[in-house]
Coordinates of C-alpha atoms and ligand atoms in Angstrom, one line a residue:
X11 CA -28.8 18.0 -22.2
X12 CA -28.4 14.2 -21.6
X13 CA -26.6 12.9 -18.5
X14 CA -23.8 11.9 -20.7
X15 CA -23.4 15.3 -22.2
X16 CA -23.5 16.9 -18.7
X17 CA -20.8 14.5 -17.5
X18 CA -18.7 15.2 -20.5
X19 CA -18.9 18.9 -19.9
X20 CA -18.1 18.5 -16.2
X21 CA -15.1 16.4 -17.1
X22 CA -13.8 19.0 -19.6
X23 CA -14.1 21.8 -17.1
X24 CA -12.3 19.7 -14.4
X25 CA -9.5 19.1 -17.0
X26 CA -9.2 22.9 -17.5
X27 CA -8.8 23.5 -13.8
X28 CA -6.5 20.5 -13.2
X29 CA -4.0 21.4 -15.9
X30 CA -3.5 24.8 -14.3
X31 CA -2.0 22.9 -11.3
X32 CA -0.6 19.9 -13.1
X33 CA 0.1 20.8 -16.7
X34 CA 0.2 17.9 -19.1
X35 CA 3.6 16.4 -19.8
X36 CA 3.5 17.5 -23.5
X37 CA 1.7 20.0 -25.5
X38 CA 0.5 17.2 -27.8
X39 CA 0.8 13.5 -27.6
X40 CA 1.4 11.4 -30.8
X41 CA 2.1 7.8 -31.7
X42 CA 5.4 6.8 -33.2
X43 CA 3.8 7.4 -36.7
X44 CA 2.8 10.9 -35.6
X45 CA -0.9 10.1 -35.2
X46 CA -2.5 12.5 -32.7
X47 CA -3.4 10.8 -29.4
X48 CA -6.5 12.2 -27.7
X49 CA -6.7 12.7 -24.0
X50 CA -9.7 10.3 -23.8
X51 CA -11.6 8.0 -26.1
X52 CA -15.3 7.5 -25.5
X53 CA -18.5 7.0 -27.3
X54 CA -20.5 10.1 -27.6
X55 CA -24.2 10.0 -27.3
X56 CA -26.9 7.5 -26.8
X57 CA -25.3 4.8 -24.8
X58 CA -25.4 6.5 -21.5
X59 CA -23.4 4.4 -19.0
X60 CA -22.2 7.3 -16.9
X61 CA -23.4 5.6 -13.7
X62 CA -21.1 2.7 -14.5
X63 CA -18.3 4.2 -16.6
X64 CA -18.5 7.9 -16.5
X65 CA -15.5 10.1 -17.1
X66 CA -12.0 10.2 -15.5
X67 CA -11.9 12.1 -12.2
X68 CA -15.6 11.7 -11.8
X69 CA -17.9 9.4 -9.9
X70 CA -17.8 6.4 -10.0
X71 CA -14.2 6.7 -11.1
X72 CA -14.2 3.6 -13.2
X73 CA -11.9 5.3 -15.7
X74 CA -9.5 6.7 -13.0
X75 CA -9.5 9.2 -10.2
X76 CA -7.8 12.1 -11.9
X77 CA -9.3 14.1 -14.8
X78 CA -6.0 13.9 -16.8
X79 CA -4.4 10.8 -15.2
X80 CA -0.9 10.1 -16.4
X81 CA -1.0 12.8 -19.1
X82 CA -0.2 15.1 -16.2
X83 CA 1.8 13.0 -13.9
X84 CA 3.0 9.4 -14.0
X85 CA 2.2 7.2 -11.1
X86 CA 4.7 7.4 -8.2
X87 CA 7.6 4.9 -8.7
X88 CA 7.9 3.6 -5.2
X89 CA 10.2 0.6 -4.7
X90 CA 9.9 -1.2 -1.4
X91 CA 13.3 -1.5 0.1
X92 CA 15.1 -2.0 3.4
X93 CA 17.5 -4.4 4.9
X94 CA 20.2 -4.5 7.6
X95 CA 21.0 -1.2 9.3
X96 CA 19.5 2.2 8.9
X97 CA 22.7 3.4 7.4
X98 CA 22.8 0.7 4.7
X99 CA 19.2 1.2 3.8
X100 CA 19.7 5.0 3.6
X101 CA 22.4 4.3 1.0
X102 CA 20.0 2.1 -1.0
X103 CA 17.3 4.8 -0.8
X104 CA 19.6 7.5 -2.0
X105 CA 20.7 5.2 -4.8
X106 CA 17.1 4.6 -5.9
X107 CA 16.3 8.3 -5.8
X108 CA 19.4 9.0 -7.9
X109 CA 18.1 6.5 -10.4
X110 CA 14.8 8.3 -10.8
X111 CA 12.6 6.7 -8.2
X112 CA 9.9 9.2 -7.2
X113 CA 8.9 8.0 -3.7
X114 CA 10.3 6.0 -0.9
X115 CA 8.9 2.8 0.6
X116 CA 10.4 1.3 3.8
X117 CA 10.6 -2.4 4.6
X118 CA 11.1 -3.0 8.3
X119 CA 12.6 -6.1 9.9
X120 CA 10.2 -8.4 11.8
X121 CA 11.2 -7.3 15.3
X122 CA 10.4 -3.7 14.4
X123 CA 7.1 -4.8 12.9
X124 CA 6.0 -6.6 16.0
X125 CA 7.4 -4.1 18.5
X126 CA 10.6 -5.8 19.8
X127 CA 14.0 -4.2 20.3
X128 CA 16.9 -5.7 18.5
X129 CA 18.3 -6.9 21.9
X130 CA 15.1 -8.7 22.9
X131 CA 15.4 -12.5 23.0
X132 CA 12.3 -12.6 20.6
X133 CA 14.4 -10.7 18.0
X134 CA 17.2 -13.2 17.9
X135 CA 18.2 -14.2 14.3
X136 CA 15.8 -11.7 12.7
X137 CA 17.5 -8.4 13.1
X138 CA 17.8 -6.6 9.8
X139 CA 16.7 -9.7 7.8
X140 CA 13.5 -8.8 5.9
X141 CA 13.9 -5.1 6.3
X142 CA 15.7 -2.4 8.2
X143 CA 16.0 -2.6 12.0
X144 CA 14.6 0.4 13.8
X145 CA 14.9 0.6 17.6
X146 CA 14.7 4.3 18.4
X147 CA 14.5 7.7 16.9
X148 CA 18.3 7.5 16.5
X149 CA 17.9 4.8 13.8
X150 CA 15.1 6.7 12.1
X151 CA 17.4 9.8 11.9
X152 CA 20.0 7.7 10.1
X153 CA 17.5 6.1 7.9
X154 CA 16.2 9.4 6.6
X155 CA 19.5 11.3 6.6
X156 CA 19.8 13.8 3.8
X157 CA 16.4 12.8 2.5
X158 CA 14.3 16.0 2.2
X159 CA 11.0 15.1 3.9
X160 CA 9.3 18.2 2.5
X161 CA 9.8 16.9 -1.1
X162 CA 9.9 13.1 -0.9
X163 CA 6.8 11.1 0.2
X164 CA 7.5 8.0 2.2
X165 CA 5.5 4.9 2.6
X166 CA 6.1 2.7 5.7
X167 CA 5.0 -0.9 5.7
X168 CA 4.2 -1.0 9.4
X169 CA 1.1 -2.2 11.0
X170 CA 0.9 -3.2 14.7
X171 CA 3.6 -0.7 15.6
X172 CA 2.5 1.9 13.1
X173 CA 1.8 4.6 15.7
X174 CA 5.4 4.5 16.9
X175 CA 7.0 4.7 13.5
X176 CA 4.6 7.5 12.4
X177 CA 5.8 9.4 15.5
X178 CA 9.4 8.8 14.7
X179 CA 8.8 10.1 11.2
X180 CA 7.1 13.2 12.6
X181 CA 10.1 13.7 15.0
X182 CA 12.7 13.4 12.2
X183 CA 10.6 15.9 10.2
X184 CA 10.8 18.4 13.0
X185 CA 14.5 18.0 13.3
X186 CA 14.8 18.7 9.6
X187 CA 12.7 21.8 10.0
X188 CA 9.7 20.2 8.2
X189 CA 6.5 20.8 10.3
X190 CA 4.2 17.8 10.4
X191 CA 1.5 19.5 8.4
X192 CA 3.8 19.4 5.4
X193 CA 4.8 15.7 5.7
X194 CA 3.5 13.4 2.9
X195 CA 3.5 9.6 3.0
X196 CA 1.5 6.6 4.0
X197 CA 1.6 4.1 6.9
X198 CA 0.2 0.7 6.1
X199 CA -1.6 0.5 9.5
X200 CA -3.9 -2.3 8.3
X201 CA -4.2 -4.7 11.1
X202 CA -7.2 -6.7 9.8
X203 CA -5.2 -8.2 7.0
X204 CA -2.4 -9.1 9.4
X205 CA -4.8 -11.4 11.2
X206 CA -6.1 -12.7 7.9
X207 CA -2.9 -13.2 5.9
X208 CA 0.3 -11.5 7.0
X209 CA 0.8 -12.3 10.7
X210 CA 2.6 -9.3 12.2
X211 CA -0.1 -8.4 14.8
X212 CA 0.5 -7.7 18.5
X213 CA -2.7 -6.7 20.2
X214 CA -6.2 -8.1 20.0
X215 CA -8.5 -6.6 17.3
X216 CA -10.4 -4.1 19.5
X217 CA -7.4 -2.1 21.0
X218 CA -5.7 -2.4 17.6
X219 CA -8.8 -0.7 16.0
X220 CA -8.5 2.0 18.7
X221 CA -4.9 2.8 17.8
X222 CA -5.9 3.0 14.1
X223 CA -8.8 5.4 14.8
X224 CA -6.5 7.4 17.1
X225 CA -4.1 7.8 14.1
X226 CA -7.0 8.9 11.8
X227 CA -8.0 11.6 14.2
X228 CA -4.5 12.8 15.0
X229 CA -3.4 13.0 11.4
X230 CA -6.6 14.7 10.3
X231 CA -5.8 17.5 12.7
X232 CA -2.0 17.6 12.7
X233 CA -0.6 15.7 9.7
X234 CA -3.3 16.3 7.1
X235 CA -1.3 15.3 4.0
X236 CA -0.4 11.9 5.4
X237 CA -2.3 8.8 4.2
X238 CA -3.3 7.2 7.5
X239 CA -3.8 3.6 6.3
X240 CA -3.1 1.5 3.2
X241 CA -5.9 -1.1 3.2
X242 CA -4.1 -4.0 1.7
X243 CA -5.3 -6.8 -0.5
X244 CA -1.7 -7.5 -1.5
X245 CA -1.0 -10.0 1.2
X246 CA -4.4 -11.6 0.9
X247 CA -3.6 -12.4 -2.7
X248 CA -0.1 -13.5 -1.8
X249 CA -1.7 -16.0 0.7
X250 CA -3.5 -17.5 -2.2
X251 CA -6.8 -15.7 -2.8
X252 CA -8.4 -15.1 -6.2
X253 CA -8.5 -11.6 -7.7
X254 CA -12.2 -11.3 -6.7
X255 CA -11.5 -12.3 -3.1
X256 CA -8.6 -9.9 -2.9
X257 CA -10.8 -7.0 -3.9
X258 CA -13.7 -8.2 -1.8
X259 CA -11.9 -8.8 1.5
X260 CA -9.9 -5.6 1.1
X261 CA -13.1 -3.6 0.6
X262 CA -14.7 -5.4 3.5
X263 CA -11.8 -4.4 5.7
X264 CA -12.1 -0.9 4.5
X265 CA -15.8 -0.8 5.5
X266 CA -14.7 -2.1 9.0
X267 CA -12.2 0.8 9.4
X268 CA -14.9 3.3 8.3
X269 CA -17.3 1.8 10.8
X270 CA -14.7 1.9 13.6
X271 CA -13.9 5.6 12.9
X272 CA -17.6 6.5 12.8
X273 CA -18.2 4.7 16.1
X274 CA -15.3 6.7 17.7
X275 CA -17.2 9.9 16.8
X276 CA -15.4 11.0 13.6
X277 CA -17.2 12.5 10.7
X278 CA -16.8 10.5 7.5
X279 CA -15.5 13.4 5.4
X280 CA -12.7 14.2 7.9
X281 CA -10.9 10.9 7.6
X282 CA -12.1 9.2 4.4
X283 CA -10.1 11.3 1.9
X284 CA -6.9 10.0 3.5
X285 CA -7.8 6.3 3.3
X286 CA -5.5 4.6 0.7
X287 CA -5.5 1.1 -0.7
X288 CA -2.9 -1.4 -1.8
X289 CA -3.4 -4.2 -4.4
X290 CA -1.4 -7.0 -6.0
X291 CA -1.0 -7.5 -9.8
X292 CA -0.8 -11.0 -11.1
X293 CA -0.4 -12.4 -14.6
X294 CA -3.9 -12.7 -15.9
X295 CA -3.7 -9.3 -17.5
X296 CA -7.3 -8.4 -18.3
X297 CA -8.7 -9.7 -15.1
X298 CA -6.2 -7.6 -13.2
X299 CA -7.1 -4.4 -15.1
X300 CA -10.8 -5.2 -14.5
X301 CA -10.2 -5.8 -10.8
X302 CA -8.7 -2.3 -10.3
X303 CA -11.5 -0.6 -12.2
X304 CA -14.2 -2.6 -10.4
X305 CA -12.7 -2.0 -7.0
X306 CA -12.6 1.8 -7.6
X307 CA -16.2 1.8 -8.7
X308 CA -17.5 -0.3 -5.7
X309 CA -15.6 1.9 -3.2
X310 CA -17.0 5.1 -4.7
X311 CA -20.6 3.7 -4.5
X312 CA -20.1 2.5 -0.9
X313 CA -18.8 5.8 0.3
X314 CA -21.3 8.0 -1.5
X315 CA -24.4 5.9 -1.2
X316 CA -23.9 3.8 2.0
X317 CA -21.9 6.3 4.1
X318 CA -23.4 9.5 2.5
X319 CA -19.9 11.0 2.3
X320 CA -20.2 14.4 0.6
X321 CA -16.7 15.3 -0.2
X322 CA -15.7 13.7 -3.6
X323 CA -12.3 13.0 -2.1
X324 CA -14.0 10.5 0.2
X325 CA -15.3 8.6 -2.8
X326 CA -12.0 8.1 -4.5
X327 CA -10.1 4.9 -4.1
X328 CA -6.4 5.8 -4.4
X329 CA -4.2 2.8 -4.5
X330 CA -0.6 1.5 -4.7
X331 CA 0.2 -1.7 -6.6
X332 CA 2.9 -4.2 -6.2
X333 CA 3.6 -6.9 -8.7
X334 CA 3.0 -10.5 -7.5
X335 CA 5.8 -11.8 -5.4
X336 CA 4.3 -15.3 -5.3
X337 CA 4.2 -15.5 -9.1
X338 CA 8.0 -15.3 -9.3
X339 CA 10.0 -18.4 -9.8
X340 CA 13.4 -19.4 -8.5
X341 CA 13.8 -21.3 -11.8
X342 CA 15.1 -19.3 -14.7
X343 CA 14.9 -16.1 -12.6
X344 CA 15.3 -13.7 -15.6
X345 CA 11.8 -14.8 -16.7
X346 CA 10.5 -12.9 -13.7
X347 CA 11.4 -9.6 -15.5
X348 CA 8.8 -10.5 -18.1
X349 CA 6.2 -11.4 -15.5
X350 CA 6.8 -8.2 -13.7
X351 CA 6.5 -6.2 -16.9
X352 CA 3.1 -7.7 -17.7
X353 CA 1.9 -7.2 -14.1
X354 CA 3.1 -3.6 -14.0
X355 CA 1.4 -2.9 -17.3
X356 CA -1.9 -4.2 -15.8
X357 CA -1.5 -1.9 -12.8
X358 CA -0.9 1.1 -15.1
X359 CA -3.9 0.1 -17.4
X360 CA -5.9 -0.2 -14.2
X361 CA -5.0 3.4 -13.1
X362 CA -2.7 2.9 -10.1
X363 CA -1.4 5.9 -8.2
X364 CA 1.9 4.3 -7.1
X365 CA 3.8 1.2 -8.1
X366 CA 6.4 -1.2 -6.9
X367 CA 7.9 -3.6 -9.4
X368 CA 9.5 -6.7 -7.9
X369 CA 13.0 -7.7 -8.7
X370 CA 13.9 -10.8 -10.7
X371 CA 15.8 -12.4 -7.8
X372 CA 13.1 -12.1 -5.2
X373 CA 12.1 -15.8 -5.2
X374 CA 15.7 -16.3 -4.0
X375 CA 16.7 -13.5 -1.7
X376 CA 16.4 -9.7 -1.1
X377 CA 17.1 -7.9 -4.4
X378 CA 20.7 -6.9 -5.3
X379 CA 21.3 -3.3 -6.4
X380 CA 21.4 -4.4 -10.1
X381 CA 18.1 -6.3 -9.8
X382 CA 16.4 -3.4 -8.0
X383 CA 17.6 -1.1 -10.8
X384 CA 16.2 -3.3 -13.6
X385 CA 12.8 -3.4 -11.7
X386 CA 12.7 0.4 -11.6
X387 CA 13.8 0.6 -15.2
X388 CA 10.8 -1.6 -16.1
X389 CA 8.4 1.1 -14.8
X390 CA 10.4 3.8 -16.5
X391 CA 10.2 2.0 -19.8
X392 CA 6.4 1.5 -19.5
X393 CA 6.0 5.2 -18.6
X394 CA 8.3 6.8 -21.1
X395 CA 8.5 4.4 -24.1
X396 CA 5.3 2.4 -24.4
X397 CA 2.8 5.3 -24.9
X398 CA 0.3 3.6 -22.6
X399 CA 0.3 6.7 -20.3
X400 CA -0.5 9.1 -23.1
X401 CA -4.3 8.5 -23.2
X402 CA -6.5 7.9 -20.2
X403 CA -7.8 4.4 -19.5
X404 CA -6.9 3.0 -22.9
X405 CA -8.8 -0.3 -22.3
X406 CA -12.0 1.5 -21.3
X407 CA -14.8 0.5 -23.7
X408 CA -13.2 -2.9 -24.5
X409 CA -16.2 -5.3 -24.5
X410 CA -14.1 -7.9 -22.6
X411 CA -12.7 -5.5 -20.0
X412 CA -16.0 -3.8 -19.3
X413 CA -17.8 -7.2 -19.0
X414 CA -15.0 -8.5 -16.7
X415 CA -15.3 -5.3 -14.6
X416 CA -19.0 -5.8 -14.3
X417 CA -18.7 -9.4 -13.3
X418 CA -16.0 -8.7 -10.7
X419 CA -18.1 -6.0 -9.3
X420 CA -21.1 -8.4 -8.9
X421 CA -19.0 -11.2 -7.4
X422 CA -17.3 -8.8 -4.9
X423 CA -20.8 -7.5 -3.9
X424 CA -21.8 -11.1 -3.2
X425 CA -18.9 -11.5 -0.8
X426 CA -19.6 -8.2 0.8
X427 CA -23.2 -9.3 1.5
X428 CA -21.9 -12.6 2.9
X429 CA -19.5 -10.8 5.2
X430 CA -22.2 -8.3 6.3
X431 CA -24.4 -11.3 7.2
X432 CA -21.6 -12.7 9.4
X433 CA -21.4 -9.3 11.2
X434 CA -18.7 -7.4 9.3
X435 CA -15.0 -8.0 8.6
X436 CA -13.8 -8.0 12.3
X437 CA -16.3 -10.8 13.1
X438 CA -15.5 -12.6 9.8
X439 CA -11.7 -12.5 10.7
X440 CA -12.3 -13.7 14.2
X441 CA -14.4 -16.6 12.8
X442 CA -11.7 -17.4 10.3
X443 CA -14.1 -17.0 7.4
X444 CA -11.7 -15.1 5.0
X445 CA -8.8 -17.3 6.1
X446 CA -10.7 -20.5 5.1
X447 CA -11.8 -19.0 1.7
X448 CA -8.2 -18.1 0.9
X449 CA -6.8 -21.4 2.0
X450 CA -9.3 -23.3 -0.1
X451 CA -8.3 -21.4 -3.2
X452 CA -4.6 -21.7 -2.5
X453 CA -5.0 -25.4 -2.2
X454 CA -6.9 -25.7 -5.4
X455 CA -4.4 -23.6 -7.3
X456 CA -1.5 -25.7 -6.0
X457 CA -3.3 -28.9 -7.2
X458 CA -3.8 -27.4 -10.6
X459 CA -0.1 -26.5 -10.8
X460 CA 0.9 -30.0 -9.7
X461 CA -1.4 -31.6 -12.3
X462 CA 0.0 -29.1 -14.9
X463 CA -3.4 -27.8 -15.6
X464 CA -2.0 -24.4 -14.9
X465 CA 1.3 -23.8 -16.7
X466 CA 4.1 -21.9 -14.9
X467 CA 6.9 -21.4 -17.4
X468 CA 10.2 -22.9 -16.2
X469 CA 8.5 -24.5 -13.1
X470 CA 6.2 -27.2 -14.4
X471 CA 6.9 -26.8 -18.1
X472 CA 9.7 -25.6 -20.3
X473 CA 12.2 -26.6 -17.7
X474 CA 16.0 -26.5 -18.2
X475 CA 18.9 -27.9 -16.4
X476 CA 20.4 -25.0 -14.5
X477 CA 22.4 -24.1 -11.6
X478 CA 20.6 -21.1 -10.0
X479 CA 23.5 -19.2 -8.5
X480 CA 23.0 -15.6 -9.3
X481 CA 24.8 -12.9 -7.3
X482 CA 22.5 -12.8 -4.2
X483 CA 22.3 -10.2 -1.5
X484 CA 23.4 -11.3 1.9
X485 CA 22.6 -9.5 5.1
X486 CA 25.7 -9.1 7.3
X487 CA 25.3 -11.4 10.3
X488 CA 27.4 -8.9 12.4
X489 CA 24.6 -6.4 12.1
X490 CA 22.6 -7.9 15.1
X491 CA 25.4 -7.4 17.6
X492 CA 26.2 -3.9 16.2
X493 CA 22.5 -3.0 16.6
X494 CA 22.5 -4.3 20.2
X495 CA 25.5 -2.2 21.0
X496 CA 23.9 0.8 19.5
X497 CA 20.8 0.4 21.8
X498 CA 23.1 0.2 24.8
X499 CA 24.6 3.5 23.8
X500 CA 21.2 5.2 23.3
X501 CA 20.0 3.9 26.7
X502 CA 23.1 5.2 28.4
X503 CA 23.0 8.7 26.9
X504 CA 19.3 9.5 27.0
X505 CA 17.5 11.3 29.9
X506 CA 16.1 8.2 31.6
X507 CA 13.7 10.3 33.8
X508 CA 12.1 11.7 30.7
X509 CA 11.8 8.2 29.2
X510 CA 10.2 6.9 32.4
X511 CA 7.7 9.8 32.6
X512 CA 6.6 9.6 29.0
X513 CA 6.2 5.8 29.2
X514 CA 4.2 6.2 32.4
X515 CA 2.0 8.8 30.7
X516 CA 1.2 6.3 27.9
X517 CA 0.3 3.7 30.5
X518 CA -2.0 6.1 32.3
X519 CA -3.8 7.2 29.2
X520 CA -4.3 3.8 27.7
X521 CA -6.7 3.2 30.6
X522 CA -9.0 6.0 29.5
X523 CA -10.6 4.7 26.4
X524 CA -11.5 8.1 24.9
X525 CA -8.0 9.5 25.0
X526 CA -6.0 9.7 21.8
X527 CA -2.7 8.0 22.5
X528 CA -0.6 9.5 19.7
X529 CA 0.6 12.7 21.4
X530 CA 1.9 10.5 24.3
X531 CA 3.6 8.1 22.0
X532 CA 5.2 11.1 20.2
X533 CA 6.6 12.4 23.5
X534 CA 8.1 9.0 24.3
X535 CA 9.7 8.7 20.9
X536 CA 11.2 12.2 21.3
X537 CA 12.7 11.1 24.6
X538 CA 14.4 8.2 22.7
X539 CA 12.2 5.5 24.3
X540 CA 12.6 2.4 22.1
X541 CA 10.0 0.7 20.1
X542 CA 10.1 -2.3 22.4
X543 CA 9.6 -0.1 25.5
X544 CA 6.6 1.6 24.0
X545 CA 5.0 -1.5 22.6
X546 CA 5.6 -3.4 25.9
X547 CA 3.5 -0.8 27.8
X548 CA 0.7 -1.3 25.3
X549 CA 1.2 -5.1 25.5
X550 CA 0.8 -5.0 29.3
X551 CA -2.4 -2.9 29.0
X552 CA -4.0 -4.3 25.8
X553 CA -2.9 -7.9 26.0
X554 CA -1.5 -9.9 23.1
X555 CA -3.4 -11.7 20.4
X556 CA -2.6 -15.3 20.3
X557 CA -4.2 -16.0 17.0
X558 CA -6.7 -18.5 15.8
Ligands
LIG68 C1 -2.3 7.3 -2.2 C2 -1.1 6.4 -2.5 C3 -1.5 5.1 -3.1 C4 -0.2 7.2 -3.5 O1 0.3 8.4 -3.0 P1 1.3 9.3 -3.8 O2 1.6 10.4 -3.0 O3 2.4 8.4 -4.3 O4 0.5 9.6 -5.1 P2 -0.8 10.5 -5.4 O5 -1.5 10.7 -4.1 O6 -1.5 9.9 -6.5 O7 -0.1 11.9 -5.9 C5 0.5 12.8 -5.2 C6 -0.2 14.2 -5.3 O8 -0.3 14.5 -6.7 C7 -1.7 14.7 -7.1 N1 -1.8 14.2 -8.4 C8 -1.3 13.1 -8.9 N2 -1.6 12.9 -10.2 C9 -2.4 14.0 -10.5 C10 -3.1 14.4 -11.7 N3 -3.0 13.7 -12.8 N4 -3.7 15.6 -11.7 C11 -3.8 16.3 -10.5 N5 -3.2 15.9 -9.4 C12 -2.5 14.8 -9.4 C13 -2.5 13.9 -6.1 O9 -3.8 14.3 -6.0 C14 -1.7 14.1 -4.8 O10 -2.0 15.3 -4.2 P3 -3.0 15.4 -2.9 O11 -2.5 14.4 -1.9 O12 -2.9 16.8 -2.4 O13 -4.3 15.0 -3.4 C15 -0.3 6.3 -1.2 O14 -1.0 5.6 -0.2 C16 1.0 5.5 -1.4 O15 2.0 6.0 -1.8 N6 1.0 4.2 -1.1 C17 2.2 3.4 -1.2 C18 2.1 2.2 -0.3 C19 3.3 1.3 -0.4 O16 4.3 1.7 -0.9 N7 3.2 0.1 0.2 C20 4.3 -0.8 0.1 C21 3.9 -2.0 0.7 S1 5.0 -3.3 0.5 C22 4.4 -4.7 1.3 O17 3.5 -4.6 2.1 C23 4.7 -6.0 0.6 C24 5.5 -6.9 1.3 C25 5.4 -7.2 2.8 O18 4.6 -8.1 3.2 O19 6.1 -6.7 3.6

């Protein structure tokens, strides 16, 4: 039997076992002319490329990580949302779930992201602006009110203060009667790209890496279904990188997290299955599809060959995709619906596990309810009407896409070698290497746009006279004072001794490097210590990162 025949047979038997758990959506799939659609199209026989292409659900996963992909289950439709108060955001969440969204994704305001309470002077003017304001467990209880945490998985875009928000989520679960071993979701928890591109860091790299590996270890033992990190290329791309740089720097950061976890004494197969990724999708359709396929293949090879992981789950790159915020224009905002459709289609053709589609008005403000609904409908139309989800990896075998996939893989490998020579991603970040590469590309792209070598419809060509005045969402300015009052009430009503004791325990255990801090943070959260109080203890002990 040739290798290809063996892979084919393995794939077929994995399909049989998968559909017992996840039956396919239909008994048979057909086109609109009633032509039968096969599960997978592939060339049988001599051209054995299984080390590069293989079959879906099989190493090196070029064609997707599941044996049946979307024939069994669509990707998770997970719209990133959050603004103002926990109560307001809870309403938006419930609206989106009512409209058929299949997972939650929380946007936090900047003070929450960098560990300040709403009444801190550092938070002034920012409370509830780019996301929801969360100060204590009380806000988290409101945020997740009536949302069944045993059924809905929640992603939280939180990095420097991820440990605190994870503990709040666990505590709300307990109050709902959902034990932590049943909770599903993801925390972003990717500090390296914060230093590179996004900016919401608090502590220096070393202690930040400790918190991250503490989370890996704690979750593996106690919250085993939670994805402990979402290693993010999204923001690297938003900052101006190319698609190749996005994939390369993200994978380099992934390698750094694996190294840090191994150094802390963890076995690779205990934490690697819960590493998740997060990519951007821009307009150059085929390049985006190829990027996703190449990234998956590279990660599988690294985990299997370099790190000798044995569990196939450790080899699989599972990723979320968001359409490209920076590609949207304030001019003729309805055109953004078309851009988002193209980008979302690329993510689906690239085999994403979860997807956020941006709203048409995001170049202007936070999305209104109407815009958020159209964005979700875009995913639903792709899923239910286009037929692209009815066969696996429909672009696999295209000469162009396979060649682009190979070239992207090679170019990413070159970057990985360069970063390795520098001493790894942490060192490369500290030296500003990735930041410089991104800035250079951002500068060149901007020059091309200004010279009209790169056409952006409605921006540098096909312009119209228009008054852009759509119905924009405004965050209520009164929120900040309401939030400040609410903290005062919490502080008055909680058991202060228990807050002091739990905070003192965190301080004590920070000093012993080998202690996992998560149980102590969980105790403090349950005592209604605020995010600012917890992060300030860590600030005192770890110091603050001032930046480059
Ligand atoms: C792994 C992902 C990518 C996706 O997880 P999901 O739970 O949604 O999906 P999933 O894991 O694929 O599927 C759920 C379960 O169903 C199973 N499953 C799915 N499809 C299957 C199939 N065809 N056959 C068999 N099983 C299948 C999976 O194995 C899994 O079970 P098992 O688990 O048992 O295997 C996760 O990390 C995620 O949801 N990420 C979202 C990140 C996010 O929203 N980020 C927003 C950032 S917003 C931002 O940062 C931008 C702006 C800013 O700067 O602020």
